[in-house]
Coordinates of C-alpha atoms in Angstrom, one line a residue:
M1 CA 2.4 2.9 -2.6
R2 CA 2.6 6.7 -2.7
R3 CA 3.3 9.1 -5.4
T4 CA 3.4 12.9 -5.0
T5 CA 5.9 15.7 -4.9
R6 CA 5.3 18.2 -2.1
T7 CA 6.3 21.8 -1.6
A8 CA 7.9 22.9 1.7
R9 CA 5.1 24.6 3.7
A10 CA 5.2 23.7 7.4
A11 CA 7.7 24.1 10.2
M12 CA 8.3 21.6 12.9
A13 CA 9.3 22.8 16.4
T14 CA 12.5 20.7 16.4
T15 CA 13.5 21.1 12.7
S16 CA 13.9 23.7 10.0
A17 CA 11.2 24.4 7.4
L18 CA 9.5 21.3 6.2
A19 CA 6.9 20.3 3.7
A20 CA 3.5 19.0 4.6
L21 CA 3.0 15.2 4.2
A22 CA 0.1 13.1 3.4
A23 CA -0.7 9.7 5.0
L24 CA -2.4 6.4 4.2
S25 CA -5.9 6.0 5.4
A26 CA -9.4 5.0 4.5
C27 CA -11.9 7.2 2.7
T28 CA -15.5 8.1 3.7
D29 CA -17.9 11.1 3.2
A30 CA -19.2 10.2 -0.3
G31 CA -20.7 12.8 -2.7
T32 CA -24.3 12.9 -3.7
T33 CA -24.6 13.7 -7.4
S34 CA -23.6 11.8 -10.5
G35 CA -21.9 12.6 -13.8
S36 CA -18.4 13.8 -14.6
S37 CA -17.4 17.5 -14.8
G38 CA -14.6 16.8 -17.3
K39 CA -14.6 20.2 -19.2
A40 CA -11.0 19.8 -20.1
G41 CA -10.9 16.2 -18.9
G42 CA -12.8 14.7 -21.8
G43 CA -16.6 15.2 -21.4
K44 CA -19.4 13.9 -19.3
D45 CA -18.7 10.3 -20.3
T46 CA -15.0 10.5 -19.2
L47 CA -13.7 10.1 -15.7
T48 CA -10.4 11.9 -15.3
L49 CA -8.3 11.1 -12.2
G50 CA -5.0 12.7 -11.0
M51 CA -2.1 10.5 -10.0
S52 CA 0.9 12.0 -8.2
Q53 CA 3.6 9.9 -9.9
D54 CA 4.0 7.9 -13.0
I55 CA 3.0 4.2 -13.0
Q56 CA 5.7 1.6 -12.5
G57 CA 5.0 -0.3 -15.7
W58 CA 2.3 -2.9 -16.5
D59 CA 3.7 -6.1 -15.0
I60 CA 1.0 -7.7 -12.8
T61 CA 3.4 -8.2 -9.9
A62 CA 4.5 -4.6 -9.9
Q63 CA 1.1 -3.0 -9.4
P64 CA 0.8 -1.1 -6.1
S65 CA -2.4 -0.9 -4.2
Y66 CA -1.9 2.9 -3.8
Q67 CA -3.3 4.9 -6.7
G68 CA -3.7 1.7 -8.7
W69 CA -6.5 2.9 -10.9
A70 CA -4.7 2.2 -14.1
S71 CA -4.1 -1.4 -13.0
S72 CA -7.7 -1.8 -12.0
A73 CA -8.7 -0.5 -15.4
V74 CA -6.9 -3.2 -17.4
Y75 CA -6.6 -6.2 -15.0
D76 CA -9.2 -8.3 -13.2
N77 CA -8.4 -9.7 -9.8
L78 CA -9.2 -13.3 -9.0
L79 CA -11.4 -12.0 -6.1
R80 CA -12.1 -8.5 -4.9
C81 CA -11.8 -7.8 -1.2
D82 CA -14.2 -5.2 0.3
A83 CA -13.5 -2.6 2.9
E84 CA -13.7 -5.3 5.6
G85 CA -11.5 -7.7 3.7
K86 CA -14.3 -10.0 2.8
P87 CA -14.2 -11.7 -0.7
Q88 CA -16.4 -10.4 -3.4
P89 CA -16.8 -11.6 -7.0
G90 CA -14.0 -10.9 -9.4
A91 CA -12.9 -13.2 -12.2
A92 CA -14.2 -15.8 -9.7
K93 CA -17.9 -16.3 -9.7
S94 CA -18.0 -18.3 -6.5
W95 CA -15.6 -19.8 -4.0
T96 CA -15.3 -22.1 -1.0
F97 CA -12.5 -21.8 1.6
K98 CA -11.4 -24.7 3.7
P99 CA -12.3 -24.2 7.4
D100 CA -8.6 -24.7 8.4
N101 CA -7.3 -22.0 6.1
T102 CA -5.3 -24.4 4.0
G103 CA -6.9 -23.8 0.6
A104 CA -9.9 -22.8 -1.6
T105 CA -11.9 -24.0 -4.6
I106 CA -12.6 -21.2 -7.1
K107 CA -15.2 -21.3 -9.8
L108 CA -14.6 -18.9 -12.7
R109 CA -17.3 -17.1 -14.6
P110 CA -17.6 -18.3 -18.2
G111 CA -17.0 -16.3 -21.3
M112 CA -14.4 -13.9 -20.1
K113 CA -11.5 -13.0 -22.4
F114 CA -8.3 -11.1 -22.3
T115 CA -7.8 -8.3 -24.8
D116 CA -5.7 -10.7 -27.1
G117 CA -8.7 -13.0 -27.3
A118 CA -7.4 -15.7 -25.0
P119 CA -9.9 -17.2 -22.5
V120 CA -9.8 -16.3 -18.8
D121 CA -9.8 -20.0 -17.7
S122 CA -8.3 -22.1 -15.0
A123 CA -5.0 -22.5 -16.9
A124 CA -4.7 -18.7 -17.1
V125 CA -5.2 -18.4 -13.3
K126 CA -2.6 -21.0 -12.6
T127 CA -0.2 -19.2 -15.0
A128 CA -0.7 -15.9 -13.1
I129 CA -0.1 -17.5 -9.7
E130 CA 3.0 -19.4 -10.9
Y131 CA 4.3 -16.2 -12.5
S132 CA 3.7 -14.3 -9.2
K133 CA 5.8 -16.9 -7.4
T134 CA 8.9 -15.8 -9.3
H135 CA 8.4 -12.1 -10.1
G136 CA 8.0 -8.9 -8.0
G137 CA 8.6 -8.1 -4.4
G138 CA 5.6 -10.1 -3.2
A139 CA 6.7 -13.5 -4.6
N140 CA 6.8 -15.0 -1.1
R141 CA 3.1 -14.5 -0.8
Y142 CA 2.4 -17.2 -3.4
K143 CA 5.3 -19.7 -3.1
A144 CA 3.4 -22.0 -0.7
M145 CA 0.3 -22.2 -3.0
K146 CA -0.2 -25.3 -5.1
V147 CA -2.6 -24.9 -8.0
S148 CA -4.6 -27.6 -9.8
T149 CA -7.2 -27.2 -12.6
P150 CA -9.8 -30.0 -12.6
D151 CA -11.6 -28.3 -15.5
D152 CA -11.5 -25.1 -17.5
L153 CA -13.5 -23.1 -14.9
T154 CA -12.3 -24.7 -11.7
V155 CA -9.2 -23.7 -9.7
V156 CA -8.1 -25.6 -6.6
I157 CA -5.6 -23.9 -4.4
T158 CA -3.9 -25.7 -1.4
T159 CA -1.2 -24.8 1.1
D160 CA 0.8 -27.1 3.3
K161 CA 0.1 -24.9 6.4
P162 CA -2.9 -22.8 7.5
N163 CA -2.8 -19.3 6.1
P164 CA -5.3 -17.0 7.9
V165 CA -4.7 -14.3 5.3
L166 CA -5.3 -16.6 2.3
T167 CA -8.4 -14.6 1.3
A168 CA -6.4 -11.4 1.0
R169 CA -3.7 -13.1 -1.0
L170 CA -6.2 -14.4 -3.5
C171 CA -7.7 -10.9 -3.8
D172 CA -4.2 -9.7 -4.8
V173 CA -3.9 -12.1 -7.7
R174 CA -4.1 -10.1 -11.0
L175 CA -4.8 -11.9 -14.2
A176 CA -3.1 -11.4 -17.5
S177 CA -2.9 -13.4 -20.8
P178 CA -0.6 -16.4 -20.5
K179 CA 1.0 -15.5 -23.8
Y180 CA 1.7 -12.0 -22.5
L181 CA 3.3 -13.2 -19.3
A182 CA 5.5 -15.6 -21.3
S183 CA 6.5 -12.8 -23.7
G184 CA 9.0 -11.1 -21.4
K185 CA 7.5 -7.8 -22.6
T186 CA 5.1 -7.2 -19.7
N187 CA 5.9 -3.5 -19.3
K188 CA 5.2 -2.6 -23.0
E189 CA 1.5 -2.8 -23.0
P190 CA -1.1 -4.5 -20.7
V191 CA -3.0 -7.5 -21.9
G192 CA -5.7 -8.1 -19.3
S193 CA -9.4 -8.8 -18.9
G194 CA -10.3 -5.7 -17.0
P195 CA -13.2 -3.2 -17.7
Y196 CA -11.1 -1.0 -19.9
R197 CA -8.4 -1.5 -22.5
L198 CA -5.5 0.9 -23.0
D199 CA -6.0 3.5 -25.7
K200 CA -2.4 3.8 -27.1
S201 CA -3.3 6.5 -29.5
A202 CA -4.4 8.8 -26.7
T203 CA -1.7 7.8 -24.2
T204 CA 1.5 9.6 -23.6
N205 CA 3.7 7.6 -21.2
G206 CA 4.6 9.6 -18.1
S207 CA 1.8 12.2 -18.7
V208 CA -1.6 10.7 -19.4
Y209 CA -2.9 7.2 -19.7
A210 CA -6.2 6.8 -21.7
F211 CA -8.6 3.9 -21.5
V212 CA -11.7 2.8 -23.4
K213 CA -14.4 0.8 -21.8
R214 CA -14.9 -2.8 -23.0
K215 CA -18.6 -3.2 -23.9
D216 CA -18.7 -6.9 -23.0
Y217 CA -17.2 -6.6 -19.6
W218 CA -19.0 -8.9 -17.0
D219 CA -19.4 -6.1 -14.4
S220 CA -20.1 -3.2 -16.8
K221 CA -22.5 -1.5 -14.4
S222 CA -19.8 -0.9 -11.9
F223 CA -17.8 1.2 -14.4
P224 CA -20.3 3.7 -15.8
Y225 CA -17.8 5.9 -17.7
K226 CA -17.0 5.1 -21.3
R227 CA -13.6 6.5 -21.1
L228 CA -11.0 6.8 -18.3
R229 CA -8.0 9.1 -18.1
V230 CA -5.3 9.0 -15.5
K231 CA -3.1 12.1 -15.6
V232 CA 0.3 12.2 -13.9
I233 CA 0.4 15.5 -12.0
T234 CA 3.3 15.5 -9.6
N235 CA 2.7 19.0 -8.2
E236 CA -0.1 19.3 -5.7
T237 CA -0.9 22.9 -6.4
A238 CA -1.3 22.0 -10.0
A239 CA -3.6 19.2 -9.1
I240 CA -5.7 21.5 -6.9
N241 CA -6.0 24.0 -9.8
A242 CA -6.9 21.2 -12.2
L243 CA -9.7 20.1 -9.8
K244 CA -11.0 23.7 -9.5
T245 CA -11.1 24.1 -13.3
D246 CA -12.8 20.7 -13.9
Q247 CA -9.7 19.3 -15.6
L248 CA -9.7 16.6 -13.0
D249 CA -12.5 14.8 -11.3
G250 CA -10.5 13.5 -8.3
S251 CA -7.0 13.5 -6.9
L252 CA -5.2 12.8 -3.6
I253 CA -4.1 15.9 -1.7
T254 CA -2.3 16.5 1.6
Q255 CA -2.7 18.6 4.7
A256 CA -1.0 21.4 2.9
T257 CA -3.9 22.0 0.5
Y258 CA -6.8 20.6 2.6
S259 CA -8.2 24.0 3.6
Q260 CA -7.8 25.3 0.1
A261 CA -9.7 22.3 -1.3
K262 CA -12.5 22.8 1.2
S263 CA -12.8 26.5 0.5
A264 CA -13.0 25.8 -3.2
G265 CA -16.1 23.6 -2.6
L266 CA -14.5 20.3 -3.4
K267 CA -15.7 17.1 -1.7
I268 CA -13.1 15.3 0.5
Q269 CA -13.0 11.8 1.8
S270 CA -10.7 11.2 4.8
K271 CA -10.1 8.8 7.7
V272 CA -7.2 8.1 10.1
N273 CA -5.7 4.8 9.0
G274 CA -2.1 4.6 8.1
V275 CA 1.2 5.0 10.0
A276 CA 4.2 6.8 8.7
R277 CA 7.2 4.7 9.8
L278 CA 10.7 3.5 9.4
L279 CA 11.0 -0.3 9.1
L280 CA 14.1 -1.5 10.9
T281 CA 14.1 -5.0 9.3
D282 CA 17.8 -5.9 9.9
H283 CA 17.1 -7.1 13.5
Q284 CA 20.0 -9.4 13.5
G285 CA 22.5 -6.9 12.1
K286 CA 23.4 -9.0 9.1
K287 CA 23.8 -6.0 6.7
I288 CA 24.0 -3.1 9.2
P289 CA 25.6 -4.4 12.4
A290 CA 24.3 -1.5 14.5
L291 CA 20.7 -2.4 13.8
G292 CA 21.2 -5.7 15.5
N293 CA 21.4 -3.9 18.8
R294 CA 18.1 -3.1 20.4
D295 CA 19.4 0.0 22.2
V296 CA 20.3 1.5 18.8
R297 CA 16.8 0.8 17.5
R298 CA 15.3 2.3 20.6
A299 CA 17.5 5.4 20.3
M300 CA 16.3 5.8 16.8
N301 CA 12.7 6.0 18.1
M302 CA 13.6 8.6 20.7
V303 CA 14.9 11.3 18.4
F304 CA 11.6 12.1 16.9
D305 CA 9.2 14.5 18.5
K306 CA 5.9 12.9 17.5
D307 CA 3.7 15.4 19.2
A308 CA 5.3 18.2 17.3
M309 CA 5.2 16.3 14.0
A310 CA 1.5 15.6 14.4
K311 CA 0.8 19.2 15.3
N312 CA 3.0 21.1 13.0
L313 CA 4.3 18.9 10.2
Y314 CA 0.8 17.3 9.7
R315 CA -1.1 20.5 10.6
G316 CA -3.0 18.8 13.4
L317 CA -4.5 16.3 10.9
A318 CA -2.5 13.3 12.3
E319 CA -1.9 11.7 15.7
P320 CA 1.3 10.7 17.5
T321 CA 1.5 6.9 17.9
A322 CA 3.9 4.4 19.3
Q323 CA 2.5 1.4 17.4
I324 CA 2.0 0.3 13.8
F325 CA -1.5 -1.2 14.0
R326 CA -4.8 0.5 13.3
S327 CA -6.8 1.8 16.2
G328 CA -9.7 -0.6 16.8
S329 CA -7.9 -3.7 15.3
S330 CA -7.3 -6.8 17.4
A331 CA -3.5 -6.1 17.9
Y332 CA -3.9 -2.4 18.9
L333 CA -3.1 -1.6 22.5
E334 CA -5.5 0.9 23.9
G335 CA -4.1 3.5 26.2
L336 CA -0.5 2.6 25.4
K337 CA 2.0 5.1 26.8
D338 CA 4.9 5.7 24.4
P339 CA 7.9 3.7 25.8
Y340 CA 10.3 5.9 23.7
P341 CA 9.4 9.5 24.4
Y342 CA 11.3 12.3 22.6
D343 CA 14.6 12.6 24.5
V344 CA 17.7 13.2 22.4
K345 CA 20.0 13.2 25.4
A346 CA 18.7 9.7 26.5
A347 CA 19.0 8.5 22.9
K348 CA 22.6 9.5 22.7
K349 CA 23.3 7.6 26.0
L350 CA 21.7 4.5 24.5
M351 CA 23.9 4.8 21.4
A352 CA 27.0 5.1 23.6
K353 CA 25.9 2.1 25.7
A354 CA 25.6 0.1 22.4
G355 CA 29.1 1.1 21.3
Y356 CA 27.9 3.4 18.5
S357 CA 28.5 6.9 20.0
K358 CA 30.2 7.8 16.6
G359 CA 27.1 6.6 14.7
F360 CA 27.1 4.7 11.5
S361 CA 26.0 5.1 7.8
L362 CA 22.5 4.2 6.6
E363 CA 21.2 4.2 3.0
I364 CA 17.4 4.8 2.8
P365 CA 15.6 4.2 -0.5
F366 CA 13.5 7.0 -1.8
M367 CA 10.8 7.2 -4.6
Q368 CA 9.6 10.6 -5.5
G369 CA 5.9 11.1 -5.0
Q370 CA 5.2 8.5 -2.4
N371 CA 4.3 11.1 0.3
I372 CA 7.7 10.8 1.9
D373 CA 9.3 13.7 0.0
S374 CA 9.2 16.1 2.9
L375 CA 9.6 13.5 5.6
M376 CA 13.0 12.5 4.3
P377 CA 14.7 15.8 5.5
V378 CA 13.2 15.3 9.0
V379 CA 14.6 11.8 9.2
K380 CA 18.0 12.9 7.9
Q381 CA 18.2 15.7 10.4
Q382 CA 16.9 13.9 13.5
L383 CA 19.0 10.7 13.0
G384 CA 21.9 13.0 12.3
L385 CA 21.7 14.0 16.0
L386 CA 22.8 10.5 16.7
T387 CA 25.6 10.8 14.2
I388 CA 23.7 8.4 11.9
K389 CA 24.6 9.5 8.4
V390 CA 21.6 9.0 6.1
K391 CA 22.2 8.7 2.4
Q392 CA 19.1 9.0 0.2
K393 CA 19.0 6.4 -2.6
N394 CA 16.7 7.5 -5.3
L395 CA 14.7 4.7 -7.1
S396 CA 12.7 5.1 -10.3
G397 CA 11.5 3.1 -13.3
P398 CA 9.7 -0.2 -13.7
N399 CA 12.0 -2.0 -11.3
A400 CA 11.9 0.5 -8.5
I401 CA 9.4 -1.4 -6.4
T402 CA 11.1 -4.7 -6.8
E403 CA 14.4 -3.1 -5.8
L404 CA 12.8 -1.3 -2.8
L405 CA 11.6 -4.6 -1.5
S406 CA 14.7 -6.7 -2.4
G407 CA 16.4 -6.4 1.0
K408 CA 19.2 -4.3 -0.5
Y409 CA 18.0 -1.5 1.8
P410 CA 17.2 -2.8 5.3
V411 CA 15.4 0.4 6.4
P412 CA 12.6 1.4 4.1
M413 CA 10.7 4.5 5.0
W414 CA 7.1 4.5 3.9
M415 CA 3.5 5.6 4.5
L416 CA 1.9 2.2 5.0
G417 CA -1.8 1.7 5.4
N418 CA -3.3 -0.6 8.0
Y419 CA -5.9 -3.2 7.6
G420 CA -8.9 -3.7 9.8
D421 CA -7.6 -7.3 10.3
S422 CA -4.3 -6.8 12.0
R423 CA -3.2 -10.3 11.0
L424 CA -2.8 -8.9 7.5
D425 CA -0.4 -6.3 8.8
M426 CA 1.6 -9.0 10.6
A427 CA 1.8 -11.0 7.4
D428 CA 3.0 -8.1 5.3
Y429 CA 5.3 -6.2 7.9
V430 CA 6.3 -8.8 10.5
L431 CA 6.5 -12.4 9.3
P432 CA 9.8 -13.5 7.7
D433 CA 8.2 -13.8 4.3
G434 CA 6.3 -10.5 4.6
I435 CA 6.6 -8.2 1.6
W436 CA 7.8 -5.2 3.8
N437 CA 10.0 -7.3 6.1
V438 CA 12.6 -6.9 3.4
M439 CA 15.5 -8.7 5.2
H440 CA 13.1 -11.7 5.9
E441 CA 14.8 -12.6 9.2
K442 CA 13.3 -15.3 11.3
D443 CA 12.4 -14.7 15.0
P444 CA 11.4 -17.6 17.3
K445 CA 9.1 -15.4 19.4
I446 CA 7.1 -14.2 16.4
A447 CA 7.1 -17.7 14.9
G448 CA 5.6 -19.2 18.1
L449 CA 2.9 -16.6 18.3
W450 CA 2.0 -16.8 14.6
N451 CA 1.7 -20.6 14.8
K452 CA -1.0 -20.1 17.4
I453 CA -2.7 -17.3 15.5
Q454 CA -2.8 -19.4 12.3
T455 CA -5.3 -21.8 13.7
E456 CA -7.3 -19.4 16.0
T457 CA -10.3 -17.5 15.0
P458 CA -9.9 -13.7 14.9
A459 CA -11.7 -13.4 18.2
E460 CA -9.6 -16.2 19.8
S461 CA -6.4 -14.7 18.6
V462 CA -6.7 -11.2 20.1
K463 CA -4.5 -12.0 23.1
D464 CA -1.8 -13.4 20.8
Q465 CA -2.0 -10.6 18.3
Q466 CA -1.5 -8.1 21.1
A467 CA 1.4 -10.1 22.3
V468 CA 3.0 -9.7 18.9
N469 CA 2.5 -5.9 19.1
K470 CA 4.0 -5.8 22.6
Y471 CA 7.0 -7.7 21.4
L472 CA 7.5 -5.5 18.3
I473 CA 7.4 -2.4 20.5
D474 CA 9.8 -3.9 23.1
Q475 CA 12.2 -4.9 20.4
A476 CA 11.8 -1.6 18.5
W477 CA 11.4 -3.2 15.0
F478 CA 9.7 0.0 13.8
V479 CA 10.0 3.7 14.3
P480 CA 6.3 4.8 14.1
L481 CA 6.2 8.5 13.4
A482 CA 2.5 9.4 13.1
A483 CA -1.0 7.9 12.6
T484 CA -1.9 9.7 9.4
R485 CA -4.7 10.4 6.9
T486 CA -5.1 10.5 3.2
F487 CA -7.4 13.1 1.7
Y488 CA -9.1 12.4 -1.5
A489 CA -10.5 15.6 -3.1
Y490 CA -13.1 15.4 -5.9
S491 CA -15.6 17.4 -7.8
P492 CA -19.1 17.7 -6.3
K493 CA -20.4 16.7 -9.7
V494 CA -19.0 13.2 -9.2
R495 CA -20.5 10.6 -6.9
I496 CA -18.1 8.3 -5.0
Q497 CA -19.5 5.6 -2.7
P498 CA -17.6 5.0 0.6
S499 CA -14.3 3.5 -0.2
T500 CA -14.2 -0.3 -0.5
D501 CA -10.4 -0.5 -0.3
P502 CA -9.5 -3.0 2.4
A503 CA -6.3 -1.0 3.2
G504 CA -8.3 2.2 3.4
L505 CA -6.0 4.1 1.1
H506 CA -8.5 5.9 -1.2
P507 CA -11.6 5.1 -3.4
M508 CA -11.2 2.1 -5.7
L509 CA -12.0 2.5 -9.4
W510 CA -15.3 0.8 -9.0
D511 CA -16.2 3.3 -6.2
F512 CA -16.6 6.1 -8.8
K513 CA -20.3 6.3 -9.9

């Protein structure tokens, strides 16, 4: 998820003045020296990170992968997935997956405890998974999992059908004390088993979150800083100034301040990875009848000048794209010519053909600081050319993410990262139980292809994954706007290893050295 407020800075050829946007992508180009600058940030033993919007509470099912450093500080994951999506030790010390992708046996490391003193045992893992089945926007990810606990340190997970993305799902499982999850007060204060505990005395909600390292943490060496501070700085210029004056050790920036950060001597990690997009999830028109018409969805694709957006809105630091998958992934179609080139006149004809020449109304959810702040005016203006009246619905607070993914708003607009394994993108964005397929509508074509993909190896499934991509493009389930980047700026006094984030969004907390 994204969080940052942007200042209008760039102009697009087909629109009025617009702000520069950031994108989701992977991070590379690590620094070379160690130690924290931290003059105003808290000293050499303190790592101080900027965050472009406030956290959405502490519930384990409401923790986004984007800028999730506070979550990683207080919660352990059952497994950690590396940059390639391969499982690494977390609360789990070892694991064995069934060859047919229908389950796994997990062995937990002994002696781990939550901050309330409760043990991190198999019962706690089962409680976390059962809780995740009924809470948060990703509940469908876990509903098919059956959990048994043969002993205190063994967890057996089974599914009725093969799940080729089971590894990723288990990497998403965050663990919290069972008593805490049963309390109904999960947003008050976290009770996890992570490398840090929340320092309430030094925390000001909405401004700065302070953490103190747990001395007995099992992976203490991966978290060398005794203290962690996460500061909420919603203004990018303020974040850049804080980086320059050593008040921050690292922060996400955008194209708007990229040159400024470079000239200031800051290190920057960057890689093309994500795709800014509209997700047209109401394919059957159940909530918005117009979206059930393919010509309408195609017309919505044709009113955006992607070349101009990449060049001007993204300052040449993005690429136009007609597909949602990452370049180089199995589903990606090399050499694809955009089937919906920018053509407002042709788009209007499609709308008339579909019977919607007078347009319709569309409510799009909006969360400040998710790097869509300045994209929203573009979307409103361009869709307005088709007499589609866009109303911006502002979401905030601890329930914002759940509401965003609830299906109440069939057309989310987001900067979504892309996995190296495109099957994960399909699971999240395409399948009926996908977290971002918010209307969860079934499609027989997709179902048939996915049934084949489930039992095929990644190499065997390339043809079928590309068939899914072709179908999505033909049916115009998405409006891809640009293949974008994230830029993570950090002090040259801090060393960051190449990002291990499987979604390629930014450095993970354990990447800071």
